[in-house]
Amino acid sequence: MKRLSDFLVRLGFPPLEGKLLIVALGLAGGHLLLVAFAAYQLKINVPTCLADDPKTLEPSVKQLDENTYQALYVAKMWQFEPSVLRIPTGASLEVFLTSSDVIHGFFVKGTNANLMAIPGTVGDTKITFDKPGTYPIICHEYCGSGHHNMVGSIEVIDGLEGFETEGLPSDVPDLAAAGGELAPEVAKGFEVATQFGCLACHSTNGTKLVGPSFAGIYHRDITTTSGESIKADEEYLKESILSPNEKIVEGFQPNMMPALPLNEEQVAYLLAYLKTLSSAQN
Ligand code: HEC
Ligand SMILES: [Cu+2]
C-alpha cells in the first residue's frame, strides 16, 4: 500500500489523489470479484439467447433424477405455461424461462426466484422447495390489460410421486376427461384461447374474472349495459369476440377486452370450443 502510493507520487500524482486512486481501484476490483462470485458461485446469470429453433420455446416439464425437476416456462399474455406445477416436498426445480410476446416478470412468492421473461432469451434459476405449500408465480412486469391476472403456481406436496402439470399444450386432452374424445376443432379452439390469453380474463368454471365466465356461455341469456336482452348465439359470440365494445355484458366494463387479430378460422375454432363449455363444468 505504502509502496504503491509512493510509486504513484513518483509518477506525478499528488499524495492524496494517489490514495484515492488506490481506494477507487480497490472498490472496482472488489465489485468485479462480487460479480464473478454471483456468476460462478451463485450461478446468477444474465439471460442467454434463445436458439432460433422454435422448438426450444415449447413449454415442458421433466424429471431429471429422483429429486430434481426441470421446467421450461413460457410467459405470454397473460399466463404462464405450465400454469400449475405440482412437485414433491424437498424437490429442486431448475427453471428455464422465456416469453413468446412481451417482457414479463416471474416471481415465485416465498422464494428468491425472480426473473424477467424476455422474448428471444432464456433466463434460468434453481429453486429448492423444503416446505410444502402453494407458491404463487406472479408476473411483476406490467404487460397489458390482463397483467393483474397473470399468475401461476407451484404446489409443493408431501409424498407426491413424480410431478403434475396444468396449462401445458399437452394437457389439452384433459379437458375431454368428462366427455370422451375431444373433437379436433375443439382442441384447436382451446389452443387459440390459450394462445390469445382469453383464459386469463375468462374462467371456464363459473368464476368471474375480468370478463364473464365461459362456463355455459353458449345460448346463455345475457343482458347488456344498454338493457338489451340477448341469447348468446353464434352471431353474438362472434361479434363479442371480434368487436368487444359493440355490446357490453351487464356488470362489466367496456374497453377491457382487447380486439384480437383473429382470422375466420380461429374464430370458428373458438366457437366450437365455447359450445362445449357447459355451466355444470367445474
Ligand atoms: C383483458 C381481458 C380479456 C381478454 C384477454 C379477453 N376478454 Fe373477452 N371479455 C372481457 C370482458 C371484460 C368482457 C365483458 C365486457 C364485454 O361484453 O365486452 C368480455 C366479453 C367476452 C364475451 C361475451 C361474454 C358474454 O357473457 O356475453 C366473449 C364471448 C368473449 N369475451 C370472448 C373472448 C375470447 C374468445 C377471447 C380471446 C380471443 C377473449 N374474450 C379475451 C375481457 C377479456
Ligand atoms: Cu406478464
mmCIF file with all atom_site columns, C-alpha atoms and ligand atoms in Angstrom, residues 75-80 101-105 138-144 146-148 150, ligand 2:
data_model
loop_
_atom_site.group_PDB
_atom_site.id
_atom_site.type_symbol
_atom_site.label_atom_id
_atom_site.label_alt_id
_atom_site.label_comp_id
_atom_site.label_asym_id
_atom_site.label_entity_id
_atom_site.label_seq_id
_atom_site.pdbx_PDB_ins_code
_atom_site.Cartn_x
_atom_site.Cartn_y
_atom_site.Cartn_z
_atom_site.occupancy
_atom_site.B_iso_or_equiv
_atom_site.pdbx_formal_charge
_atom_site.auth_seq_id
_atom_site.auth_comp_id
_atom_site.auth_asym_id
_atom_site.auth_atom_id
_atom_site.pdbx_PDB_model_num
ATOM   1  C  CA . ALA A 1 75  ? -44.676 -16.492 -20.240 1.00 0.00 ? 75  ALA A CA 1
ATOM   2  C  CA . LYS A 1 76  ? -47.237 -14.957 -22.566 1.00 0.00 ? 76  LYS A CA 1
ATOM   3  C  CA . MET A 1 77  ? -50.128 -12.520 -22.353 1.00 0.00 ? 77  MET A CA 1
ATOM   4  C  CA . TRP A 1 78  ? -51.420 -13.323 -19.722 1.00 0.00 ? 78  TRP A CA 1
ATOM   5  C  CA . GLN A 1 79  ? -50.380 -16.607 -18.363 1.00 0.00 ? 79  GLN A CA 1
ATOM   6  C  CA . PHE A 1 80  ? -47.558 -18.945 -17.622 1.00 0.00 ? 80  PHE A CA 1
ATOM   7  C  CA . ASP A 1 101 ? -44.592 -11.928 -26.740 1.00 0.00 ? 101 ASP A CA 1
ATOM   8  C  CA . VAL A 1 102 ? -43.622 -9.027  -24.482 1.00 0.00 ? 102 VAL A CA 1
ATOM   9  C  CA . ILE A 1 103 ? -41.446 -8.698  -21.382 1.00 0.00 ? 103 ILE A CA 1
ATOM   10 C  CA . HIS A 1 104 ? -42.992 -10.392 -18.368 1.00 0.00 ? 104 HIS A CA 1
ATOM   11 C  CA . GLY A 1 105 ? -41.820 -10.969 -14.815 1.00 0.00 ? 105 GLY A CA 1
ATOM   12 C  CA . ILE A 1 138 ? -46.560 -13.633 -10.229 1.00 0.00 ? 138 ILE A CA 1
ATOM   13 C  CA . CYS A 1 139 ? -45.849 -11.532 -13.301 1.00 0.00 ? 139 CYS A CA 1
ATOM   14 C  CA . HIS A 1 140 ? -44.427 -8.326  -11.832 1.00 0.00 ? 140 HIS A CA 1
ATOM   15 C  CA . GLU A 1 141 ? -43.729 -6.530  -15.090 1.00 0.00 ? 141 GLU A CA 1
ATOM   16 C  CA . TYR A 1 142 ? -46.686 -4.593  -16.487 1.00 0.00 ? 142 TYR A CA 1
ATOM   17 C  CA . CYS A 1 143 ? -47.609 -6.424  -19.682 1.00 0.00 ? 143 CYS A CA 1
ATOM   18 C  CA . GLY A 1 144 ? -51.000 -5.121  -20.795 1.00 0.00 ? 144 GLY A CA 1
ATOM   19 C  CA . GLY A 1 146 ? -54.647 -8.686  -18.386 1.00 0.00 ? 146 GLY A CA 1
ATOM   20 C  CA . HIS A 1 147 ? -51.453 -8.215  -16.382 1.00 0.00 ? 147 HIS A CA 1
ATOM   21 C  CA . HIS A 1 148 ? -53.087 -8.420  -12.969 1.00 0.00 ? 148 HIS A CA 1
ATOM   22 C  CA . MET A 1 150 ? -51.116 -13.230 -14.906 1.00 0.00 ? 150 MET A CA 1
HETATM 23 CU CU . CU  B 2 .   ? -46.932 -10.556 -17.754 1.00 0.00 ? 2   CU  B CU 1
#
